[in-house]
Coordinates of C-alpha atoms in Angstrom, one line a residue:
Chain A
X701 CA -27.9 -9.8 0.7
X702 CA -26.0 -9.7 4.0
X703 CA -28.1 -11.1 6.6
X704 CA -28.0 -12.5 10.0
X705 CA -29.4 -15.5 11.6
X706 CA -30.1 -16.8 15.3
X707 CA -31.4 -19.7 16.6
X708 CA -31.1 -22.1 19.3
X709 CA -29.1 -25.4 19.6
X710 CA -31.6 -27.5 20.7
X711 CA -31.3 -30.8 22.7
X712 CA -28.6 -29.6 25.1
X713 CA -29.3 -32.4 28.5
X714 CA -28.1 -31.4 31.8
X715 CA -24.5 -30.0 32.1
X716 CA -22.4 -31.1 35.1
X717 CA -18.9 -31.6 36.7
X718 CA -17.1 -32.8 34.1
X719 CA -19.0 -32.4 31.3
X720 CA -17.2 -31.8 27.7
X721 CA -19.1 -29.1 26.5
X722 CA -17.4 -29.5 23.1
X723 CA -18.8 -32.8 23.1
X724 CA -22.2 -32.3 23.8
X725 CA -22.3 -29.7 21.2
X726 CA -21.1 -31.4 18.4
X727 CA -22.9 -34.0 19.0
X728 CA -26.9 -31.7 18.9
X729 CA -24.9 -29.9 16.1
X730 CA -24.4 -32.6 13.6
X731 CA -25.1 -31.1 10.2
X732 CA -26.1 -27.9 11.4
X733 CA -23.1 -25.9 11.9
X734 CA -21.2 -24.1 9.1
X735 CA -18.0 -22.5 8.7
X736 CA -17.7 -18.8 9.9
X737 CA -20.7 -19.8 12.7
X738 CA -20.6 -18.3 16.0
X739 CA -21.5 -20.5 19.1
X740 CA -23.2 -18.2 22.0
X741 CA -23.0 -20.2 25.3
X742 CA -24.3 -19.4 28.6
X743 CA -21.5 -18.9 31.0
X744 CA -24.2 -21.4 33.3
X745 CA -23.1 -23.8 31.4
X746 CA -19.3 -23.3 31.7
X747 CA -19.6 -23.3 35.1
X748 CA -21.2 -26.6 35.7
X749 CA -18.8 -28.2 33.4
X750 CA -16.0 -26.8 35.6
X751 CA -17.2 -27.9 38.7
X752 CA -18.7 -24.4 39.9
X753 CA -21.4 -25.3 41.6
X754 CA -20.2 -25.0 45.5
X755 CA -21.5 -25.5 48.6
X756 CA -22.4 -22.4 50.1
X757 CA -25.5 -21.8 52.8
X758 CA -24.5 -17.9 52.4
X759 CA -25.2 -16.2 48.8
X760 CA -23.7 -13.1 50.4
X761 CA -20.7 -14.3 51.6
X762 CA -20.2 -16.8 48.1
X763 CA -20.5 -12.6 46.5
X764 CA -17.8 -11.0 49.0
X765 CA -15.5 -14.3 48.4
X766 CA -15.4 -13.7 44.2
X767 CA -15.2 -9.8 44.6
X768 CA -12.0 -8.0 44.0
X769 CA -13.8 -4.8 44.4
X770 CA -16.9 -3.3 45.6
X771 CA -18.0 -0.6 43.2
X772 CA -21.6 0.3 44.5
X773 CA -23.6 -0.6 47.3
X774 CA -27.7 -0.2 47.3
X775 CA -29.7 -0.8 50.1
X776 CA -33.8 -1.1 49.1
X777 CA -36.6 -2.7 50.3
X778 CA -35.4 -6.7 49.0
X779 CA -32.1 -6.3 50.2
X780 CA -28.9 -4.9 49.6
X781 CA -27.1 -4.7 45.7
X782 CA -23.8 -5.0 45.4
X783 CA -22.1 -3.8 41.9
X784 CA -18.7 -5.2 42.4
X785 CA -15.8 -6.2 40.1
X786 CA -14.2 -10.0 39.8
X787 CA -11.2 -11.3 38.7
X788 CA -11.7 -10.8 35.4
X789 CA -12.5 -7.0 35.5
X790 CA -16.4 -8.0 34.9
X791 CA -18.3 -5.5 36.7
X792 CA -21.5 -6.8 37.5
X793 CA -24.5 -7.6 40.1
X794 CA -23.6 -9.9 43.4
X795 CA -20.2 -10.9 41.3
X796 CA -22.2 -12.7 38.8
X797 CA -23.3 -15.3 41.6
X798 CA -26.5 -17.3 40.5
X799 CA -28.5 -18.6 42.9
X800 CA -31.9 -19.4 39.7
X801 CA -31.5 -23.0 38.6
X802 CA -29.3 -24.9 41.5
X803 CA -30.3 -26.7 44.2
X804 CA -31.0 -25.0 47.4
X805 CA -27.7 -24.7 49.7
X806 CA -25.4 -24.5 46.4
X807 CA -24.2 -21.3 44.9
X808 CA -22.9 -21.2 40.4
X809 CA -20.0 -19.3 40.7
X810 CA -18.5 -17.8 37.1
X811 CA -15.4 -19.7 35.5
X812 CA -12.4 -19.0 36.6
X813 CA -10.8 -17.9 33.2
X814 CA -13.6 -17.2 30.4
X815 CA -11.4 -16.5 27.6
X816 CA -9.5 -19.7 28.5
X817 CA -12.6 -21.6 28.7
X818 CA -14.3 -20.3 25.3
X819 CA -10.3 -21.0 24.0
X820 CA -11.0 -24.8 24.8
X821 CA -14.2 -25.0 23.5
X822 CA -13.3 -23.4 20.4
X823 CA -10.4 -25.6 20.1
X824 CA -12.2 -28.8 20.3
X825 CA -15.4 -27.8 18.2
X826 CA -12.9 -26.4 15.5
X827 CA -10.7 -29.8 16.0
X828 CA -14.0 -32.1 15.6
X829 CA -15.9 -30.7 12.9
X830 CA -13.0 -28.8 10.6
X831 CA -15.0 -25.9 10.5
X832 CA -14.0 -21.9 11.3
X833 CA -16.5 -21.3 14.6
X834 CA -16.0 -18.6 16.9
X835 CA -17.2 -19.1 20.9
X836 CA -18.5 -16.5 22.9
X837 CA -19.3 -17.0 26.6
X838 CA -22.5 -14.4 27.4
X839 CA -23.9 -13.5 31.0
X840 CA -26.6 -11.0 31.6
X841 CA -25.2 -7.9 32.7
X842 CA -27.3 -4.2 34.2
X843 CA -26.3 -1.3 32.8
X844 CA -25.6 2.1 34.5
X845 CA -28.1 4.6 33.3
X846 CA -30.6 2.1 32.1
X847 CA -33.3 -0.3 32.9
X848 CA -32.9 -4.2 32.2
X849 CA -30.1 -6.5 31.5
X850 CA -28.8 -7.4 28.3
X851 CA -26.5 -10.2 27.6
X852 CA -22.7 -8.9 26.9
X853 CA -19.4 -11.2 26.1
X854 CA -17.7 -12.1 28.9
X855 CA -15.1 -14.4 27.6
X856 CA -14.4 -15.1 23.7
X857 CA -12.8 -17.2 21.0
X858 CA -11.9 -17.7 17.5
X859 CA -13.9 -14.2 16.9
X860 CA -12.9 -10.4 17.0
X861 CA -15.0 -8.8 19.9
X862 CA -14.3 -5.0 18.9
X863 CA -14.2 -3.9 15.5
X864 CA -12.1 -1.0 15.4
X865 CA -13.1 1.0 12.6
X866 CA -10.9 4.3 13.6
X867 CA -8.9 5.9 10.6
X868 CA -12.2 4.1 8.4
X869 CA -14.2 6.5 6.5
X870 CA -17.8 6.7 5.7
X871 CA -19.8 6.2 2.7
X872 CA -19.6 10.5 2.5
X873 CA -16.0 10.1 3.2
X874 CA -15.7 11.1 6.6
X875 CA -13.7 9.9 9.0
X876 CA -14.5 7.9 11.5
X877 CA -12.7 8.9 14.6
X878 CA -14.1 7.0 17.8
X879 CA -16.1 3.9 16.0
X880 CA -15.3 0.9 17.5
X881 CA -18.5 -1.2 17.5
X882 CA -18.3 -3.9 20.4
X883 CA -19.6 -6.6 18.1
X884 CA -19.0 -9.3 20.7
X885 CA -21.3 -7.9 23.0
X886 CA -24.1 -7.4 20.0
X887 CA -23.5 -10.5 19.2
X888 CA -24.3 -12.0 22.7
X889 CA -27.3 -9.6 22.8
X890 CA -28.6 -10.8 19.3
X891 CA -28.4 -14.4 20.8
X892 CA -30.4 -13.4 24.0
X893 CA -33.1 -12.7 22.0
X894 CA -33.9 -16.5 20.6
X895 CA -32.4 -17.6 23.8
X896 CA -34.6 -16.5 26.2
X897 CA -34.3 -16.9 30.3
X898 CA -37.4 -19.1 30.9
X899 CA -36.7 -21.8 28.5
X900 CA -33.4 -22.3 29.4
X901 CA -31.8 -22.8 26.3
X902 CA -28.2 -22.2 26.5
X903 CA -26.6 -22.4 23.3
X904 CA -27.2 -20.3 20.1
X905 CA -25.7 -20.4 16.9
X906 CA -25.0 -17.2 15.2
X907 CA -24.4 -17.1 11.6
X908 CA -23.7 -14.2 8.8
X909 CA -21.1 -12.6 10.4
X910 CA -18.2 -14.4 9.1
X911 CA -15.9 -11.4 8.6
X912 CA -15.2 -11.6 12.6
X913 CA -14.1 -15.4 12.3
X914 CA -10.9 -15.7 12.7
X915 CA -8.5 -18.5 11.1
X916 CA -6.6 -21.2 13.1
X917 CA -3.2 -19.4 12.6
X918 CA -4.7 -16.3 14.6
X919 CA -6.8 -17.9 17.2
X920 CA -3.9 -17.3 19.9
X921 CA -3.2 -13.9 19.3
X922 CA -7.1 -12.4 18.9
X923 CA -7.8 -10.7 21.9
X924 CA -10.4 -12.4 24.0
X925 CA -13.5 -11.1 26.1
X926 CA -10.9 -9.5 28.3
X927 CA -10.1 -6.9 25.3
X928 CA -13.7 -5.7 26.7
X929 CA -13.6 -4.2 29.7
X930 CA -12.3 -1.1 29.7
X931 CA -9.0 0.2 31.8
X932 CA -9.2 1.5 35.4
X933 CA -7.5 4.8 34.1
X934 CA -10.0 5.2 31.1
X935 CA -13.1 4.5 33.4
X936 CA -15.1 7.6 34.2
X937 CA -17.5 5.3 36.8
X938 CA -15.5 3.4 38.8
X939 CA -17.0 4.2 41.3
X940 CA -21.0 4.7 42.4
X941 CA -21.6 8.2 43.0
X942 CA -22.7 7.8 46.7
X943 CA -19.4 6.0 47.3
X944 CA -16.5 8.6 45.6
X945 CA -19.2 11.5 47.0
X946 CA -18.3 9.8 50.5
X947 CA -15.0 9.4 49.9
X948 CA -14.6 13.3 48.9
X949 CA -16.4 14.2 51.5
X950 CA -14.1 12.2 54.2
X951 CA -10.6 13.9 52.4
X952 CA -12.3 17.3 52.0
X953 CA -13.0 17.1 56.2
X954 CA -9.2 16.3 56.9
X955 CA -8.0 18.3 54.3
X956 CA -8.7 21.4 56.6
X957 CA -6.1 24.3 55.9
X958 CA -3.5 25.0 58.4
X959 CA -4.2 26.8 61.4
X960 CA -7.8 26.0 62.1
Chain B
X115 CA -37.4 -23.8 15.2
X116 CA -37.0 -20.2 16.8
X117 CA -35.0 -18.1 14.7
X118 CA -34.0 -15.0 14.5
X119 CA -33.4 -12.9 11.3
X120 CA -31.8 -9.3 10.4
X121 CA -30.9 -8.0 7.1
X122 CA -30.6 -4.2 6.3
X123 CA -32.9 -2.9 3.7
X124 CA -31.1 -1.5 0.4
X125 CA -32.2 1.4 -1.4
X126 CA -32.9 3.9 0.9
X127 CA -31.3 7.3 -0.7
X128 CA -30.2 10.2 1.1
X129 CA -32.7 11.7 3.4
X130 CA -33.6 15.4 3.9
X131 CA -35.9 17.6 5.8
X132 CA -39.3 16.8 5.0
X133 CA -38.7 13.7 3.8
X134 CA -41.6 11.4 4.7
X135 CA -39.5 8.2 6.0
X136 CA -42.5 6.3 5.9
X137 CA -43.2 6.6 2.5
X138 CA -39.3 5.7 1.3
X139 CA -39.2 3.0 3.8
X140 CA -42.7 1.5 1.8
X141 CA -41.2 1.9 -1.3
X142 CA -38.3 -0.2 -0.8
X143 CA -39.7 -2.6 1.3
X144 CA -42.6 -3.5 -1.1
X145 CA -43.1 -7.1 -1.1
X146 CA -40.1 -7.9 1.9
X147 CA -42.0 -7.4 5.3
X148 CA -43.6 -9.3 7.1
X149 CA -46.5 -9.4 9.8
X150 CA -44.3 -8.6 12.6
X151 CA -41.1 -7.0 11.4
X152 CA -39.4 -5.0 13.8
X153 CA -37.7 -1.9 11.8
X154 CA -34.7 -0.7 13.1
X155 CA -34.2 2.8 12.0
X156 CA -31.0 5.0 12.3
X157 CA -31.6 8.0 14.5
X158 CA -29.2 9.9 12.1
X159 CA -32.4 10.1 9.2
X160 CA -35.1 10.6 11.7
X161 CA -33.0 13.6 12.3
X162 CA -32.5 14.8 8.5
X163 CA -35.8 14.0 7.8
X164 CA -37.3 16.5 10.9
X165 CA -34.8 19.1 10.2
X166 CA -32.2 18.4 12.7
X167 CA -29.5 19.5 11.1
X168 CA -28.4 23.0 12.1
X169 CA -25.7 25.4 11.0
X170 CA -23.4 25.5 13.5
X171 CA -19.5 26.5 13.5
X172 CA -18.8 25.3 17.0
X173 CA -20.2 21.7 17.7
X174 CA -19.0 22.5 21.4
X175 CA -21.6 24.6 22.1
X176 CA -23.9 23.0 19.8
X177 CA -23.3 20.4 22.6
X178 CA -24.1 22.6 25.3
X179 CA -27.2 23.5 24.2
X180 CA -28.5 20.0 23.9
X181 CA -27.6 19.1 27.5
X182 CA -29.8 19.0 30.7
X183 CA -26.9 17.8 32.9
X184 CA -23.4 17.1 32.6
X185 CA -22.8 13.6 34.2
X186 CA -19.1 13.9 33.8
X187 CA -16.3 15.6 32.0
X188 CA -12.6 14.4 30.9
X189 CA -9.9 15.8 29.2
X190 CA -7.6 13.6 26.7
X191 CA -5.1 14.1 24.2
X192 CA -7.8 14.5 21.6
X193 CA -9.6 16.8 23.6
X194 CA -12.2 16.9 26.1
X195 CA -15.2 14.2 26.4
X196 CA -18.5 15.6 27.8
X197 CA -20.8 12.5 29.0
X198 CA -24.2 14.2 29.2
X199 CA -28.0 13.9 29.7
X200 CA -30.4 15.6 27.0
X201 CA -33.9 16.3 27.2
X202 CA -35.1 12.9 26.9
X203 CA -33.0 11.2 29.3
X204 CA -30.4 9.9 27.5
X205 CA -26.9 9.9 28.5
X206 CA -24.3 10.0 25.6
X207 CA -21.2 11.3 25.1
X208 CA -21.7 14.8 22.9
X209 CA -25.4 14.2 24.0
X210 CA -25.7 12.8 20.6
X211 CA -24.2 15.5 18.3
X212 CA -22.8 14.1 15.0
X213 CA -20.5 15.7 12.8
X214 CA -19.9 12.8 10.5
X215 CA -21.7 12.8 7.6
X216 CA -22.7 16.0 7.8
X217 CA -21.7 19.0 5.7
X218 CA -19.0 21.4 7.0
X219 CA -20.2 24.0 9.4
X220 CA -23.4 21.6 10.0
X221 CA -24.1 19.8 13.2
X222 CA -26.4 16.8 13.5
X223 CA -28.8 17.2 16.5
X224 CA -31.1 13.9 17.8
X225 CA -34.4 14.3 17.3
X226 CA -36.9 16.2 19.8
X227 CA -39.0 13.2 21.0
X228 CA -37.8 9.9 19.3
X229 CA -40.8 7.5 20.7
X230 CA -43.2 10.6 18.9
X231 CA -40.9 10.1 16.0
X232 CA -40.9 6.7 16.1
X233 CA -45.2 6.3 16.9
X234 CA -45.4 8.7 13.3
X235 CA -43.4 6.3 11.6
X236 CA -45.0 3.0 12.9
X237 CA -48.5 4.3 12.6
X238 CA -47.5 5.6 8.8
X239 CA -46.3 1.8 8.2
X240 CA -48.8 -0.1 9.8
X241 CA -51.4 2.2 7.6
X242 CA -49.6 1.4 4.4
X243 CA -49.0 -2.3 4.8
X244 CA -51.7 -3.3 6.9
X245 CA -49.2 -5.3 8.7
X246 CA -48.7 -5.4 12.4
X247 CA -44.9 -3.6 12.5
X248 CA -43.0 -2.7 15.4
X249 CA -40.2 0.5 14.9
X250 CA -37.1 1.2 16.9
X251 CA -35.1 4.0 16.6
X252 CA -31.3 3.6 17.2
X253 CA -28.4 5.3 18.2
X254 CA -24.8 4.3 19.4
X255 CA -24.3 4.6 23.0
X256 CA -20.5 4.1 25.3
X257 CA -21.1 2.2 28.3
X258 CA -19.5 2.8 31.5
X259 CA -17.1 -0.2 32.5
X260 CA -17.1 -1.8 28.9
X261 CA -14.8 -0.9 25.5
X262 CA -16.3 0.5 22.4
X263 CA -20.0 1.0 21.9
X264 CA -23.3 -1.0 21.1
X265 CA -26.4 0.4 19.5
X266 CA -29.6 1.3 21.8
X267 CA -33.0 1.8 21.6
X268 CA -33.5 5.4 22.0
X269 CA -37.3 5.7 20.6
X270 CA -39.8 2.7 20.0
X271 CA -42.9 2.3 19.1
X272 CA -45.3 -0.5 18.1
X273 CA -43.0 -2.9 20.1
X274 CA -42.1 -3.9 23.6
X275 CA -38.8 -2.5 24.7
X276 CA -38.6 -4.2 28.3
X277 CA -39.6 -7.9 28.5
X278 CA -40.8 -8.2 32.6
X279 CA -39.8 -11.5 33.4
X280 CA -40.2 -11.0 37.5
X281 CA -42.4 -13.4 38.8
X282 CA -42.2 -16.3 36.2
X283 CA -40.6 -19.5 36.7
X284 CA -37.4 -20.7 34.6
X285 CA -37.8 -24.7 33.4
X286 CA -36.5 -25.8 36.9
X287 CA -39.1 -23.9 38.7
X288 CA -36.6 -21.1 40.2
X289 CA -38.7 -18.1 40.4
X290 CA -36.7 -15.4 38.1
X291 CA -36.5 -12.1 40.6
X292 CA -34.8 -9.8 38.4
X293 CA -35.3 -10.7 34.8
X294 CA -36.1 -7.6 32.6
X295 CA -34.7 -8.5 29.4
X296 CA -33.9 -5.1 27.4
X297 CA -35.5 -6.7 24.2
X298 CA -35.0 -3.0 22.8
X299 CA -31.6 -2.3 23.2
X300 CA -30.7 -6.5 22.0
X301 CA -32.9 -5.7 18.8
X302 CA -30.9 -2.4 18.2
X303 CA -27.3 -4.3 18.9
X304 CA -28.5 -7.2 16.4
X305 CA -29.2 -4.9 14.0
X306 CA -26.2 -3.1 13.9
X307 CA -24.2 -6.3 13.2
X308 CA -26.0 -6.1 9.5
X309 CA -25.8 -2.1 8.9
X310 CA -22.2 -1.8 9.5
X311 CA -21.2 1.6 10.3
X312 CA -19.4 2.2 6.9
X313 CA -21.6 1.0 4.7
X314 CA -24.4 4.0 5.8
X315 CA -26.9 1.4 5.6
X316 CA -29.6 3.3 7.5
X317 CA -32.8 0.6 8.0
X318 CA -32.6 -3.1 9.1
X319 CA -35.5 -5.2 9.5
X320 CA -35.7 -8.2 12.4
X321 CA -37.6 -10.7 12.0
X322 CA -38.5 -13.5 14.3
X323 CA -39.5 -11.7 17.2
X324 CA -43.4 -10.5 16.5
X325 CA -44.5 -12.1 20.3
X326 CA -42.9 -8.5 21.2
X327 CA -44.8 -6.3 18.7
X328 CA -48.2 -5.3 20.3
X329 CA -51.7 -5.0 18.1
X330 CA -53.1 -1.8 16.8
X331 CA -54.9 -1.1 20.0
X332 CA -52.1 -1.5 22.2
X333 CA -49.9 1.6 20.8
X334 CA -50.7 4.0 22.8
X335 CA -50.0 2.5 25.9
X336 CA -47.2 0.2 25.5
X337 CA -44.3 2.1 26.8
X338 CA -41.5 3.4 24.4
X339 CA -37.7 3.9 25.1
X340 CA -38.3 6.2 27.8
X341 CA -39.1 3.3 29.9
X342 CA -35.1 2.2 29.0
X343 CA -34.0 5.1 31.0
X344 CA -33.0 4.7 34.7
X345 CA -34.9 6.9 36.9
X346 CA -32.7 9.3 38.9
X347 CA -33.4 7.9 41.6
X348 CA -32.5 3.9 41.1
X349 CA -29.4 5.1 39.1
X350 CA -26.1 4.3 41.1
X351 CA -23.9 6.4 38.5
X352 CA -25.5 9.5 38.3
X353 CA -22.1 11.3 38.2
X354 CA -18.7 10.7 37.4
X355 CA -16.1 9.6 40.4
X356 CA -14.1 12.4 39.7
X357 CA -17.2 14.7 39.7
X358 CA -18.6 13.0 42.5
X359 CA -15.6 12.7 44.7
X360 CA -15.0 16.5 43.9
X361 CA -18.7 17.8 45.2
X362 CA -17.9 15.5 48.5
X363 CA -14.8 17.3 48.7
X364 CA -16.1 20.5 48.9
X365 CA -18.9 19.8 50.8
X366 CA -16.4 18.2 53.0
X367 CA -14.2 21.1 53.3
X368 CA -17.2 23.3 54.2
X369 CA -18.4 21.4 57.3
X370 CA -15.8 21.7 59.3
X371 CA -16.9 21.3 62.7
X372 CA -17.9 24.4 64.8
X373 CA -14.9 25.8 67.0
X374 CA -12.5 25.5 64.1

């Protein structure tokens, strides 16, 4: 029977500068992992091993430093929320800027590179333990349209994170024309749930879902966590609604005809 | 350890209206589940089994009829794409309307009130078993921002959907502001990494997570999916850019100042 198992990698210390991550994993993961297992890491933990954790007095100027582009703006009774894009096309909450869990005056900023960080990490569990793992870097995202976060893949390795089942049929025999599961994501999501915020545990291991490991030969050319995020031109909420509603409004009031 | 398990549950025929779901879902499961079992449960045979499936020739206005608000529109080589809100809250492209699997000339409608449909079910199970069972009812939802889709909780009952972390502390102390954990929607993504949309598997069962399944007494009041709906008023994306953009053009355009 196909089944699917979670559970935390237990006896992870503290993570900083410098840190090898792949390490530190193999070494609480002696015995335990098997071939086609996924790891599920905390992007916190990424970015203390790559030196992240800056000096900054000023959360909200740390959030306007790693945003490429402001998508929505809330002002309510705790402050302001700012949905803005990074680098990486990650559309989240204050830039993904964690201020839970550092030291007062410090800011964890995301990695630089997911993808290429999960790459590594893949690399040197696969390299040190001769096993077919997948990596998958997760950070709590909000969702438009509903309430809570769940955890989502922002940067992957050695494992598909879409399955595109398009052209597929059913068990009826019907095609399936827009199926394209975003298994990296579920994945990330399945792991939050053993994970949990409180205890600070910040590596799962994922197992049953072989079929999405890839082999060594292919590990350069699966798309990463990047694959994800949809294109500008294909996004149908770029923008808040308050925001392009303001921006209308200002082109529709200089857009006045001729001759007024 | 923690761990978390999924596995679908085999044997479930072909549903139809009328059939009771809790009795086909006892017969299979006799002997598998456990106190504290969460059931994830396809919206698709909620819907067969309440009569949800309607003769209709044109699955456009099928749509139509099933939406409360059109949160945006776009037009593609395929055809057009209608992201919209039905009854319940929910916002889905097609507002939920299947066509696969179904026979021609048929349409697939969600059901009426998923948490009712979901409570029936839970309290039929819990009756039969004598266990303590929690039921979620999925469905596949896009996401703004993000590639491909994940599976949702779109009617619960028997089990927390939300998991208020706001006011705890992490294991460093930090005080967690803005942890709401949408357990629901990370159960229903787990589970679909078992059913696999192919296979028509239409029933998983999760195990490990009974601290979010609530006692007898607590069914009434422990919130369904609803709660996993963003009120109007906190949602940043209540319309599309384009449609948004558009309405502050025109209202733009309108108020042009007196004397022009």
């Amino acid at each position: 029977m196909d089944q699917l198992l979670a559970f935390a990698l237990e006896g992870i210390g503290e993570i900083t500068e410098g840190t090898d991550l792949g390490e530190v994993i193999r070494e609480v993961s002696a015995g335990t992992l098997r071939d086609g297992d996924i790891l599920v890491v905390s992007s916190k933990i990424f970015s203390k091993a790559e030196g992240r954790l800056v000096r900054s007095e000023d959360r909200e100027e740390a959030i306007t430093r790693e945003t490429v582009r402001v998508v929505a703006t809330r002002t309510h009774p705790g402050g302001v929320t700012r949905i803005v894009e990074n680098r990486n096309g990650i559309i989240a909450a204050a830039a993904g800027v964690d201020t839970s869990n550092t030291a007062a005056g410090t800011v964890l900023l995301l990695p630089l590179d997911p993808d290429a960080s999960a790459r590594r990490l893949c690399r040197s569990l696969r390299a040190s333990t001769g096993l077919r793992l997948g990596v998958i870097m997760a950070d709590t995202l909000g969702r438009p349209w509903r309430q809570g976060q769940t955890d989502a893949a922002i940067g992957a390795a050695g494992v598909q994170v879409l399955e595109d089942l398009r052209g597929t049929r059913d068990r009826s025999g019907h095609l399936l024309k827009a199926s394209v599961p975003a298994v990296g994501d579920e994945i990330a999501a399945a792991a939050d749930l053993i994970k949990g915020k409180a205890e600070g545990v910040p590596v799962a291991v994922v197992r049953g879902l072989s079929r999405f490991v890839v082999d060594d030969a292919d590990l350069d050319t699966t798309p990463g966590a990047a694959s994800l995020v949809r294109p500008a031109a294909e996004d149908m909420f770029r923008q808040g609604s308050e925001e392009a509603y303001a921006a209308g409004y200002a082109a529709g009031l200089a857009a006045r005809p001729a001759g007024d």
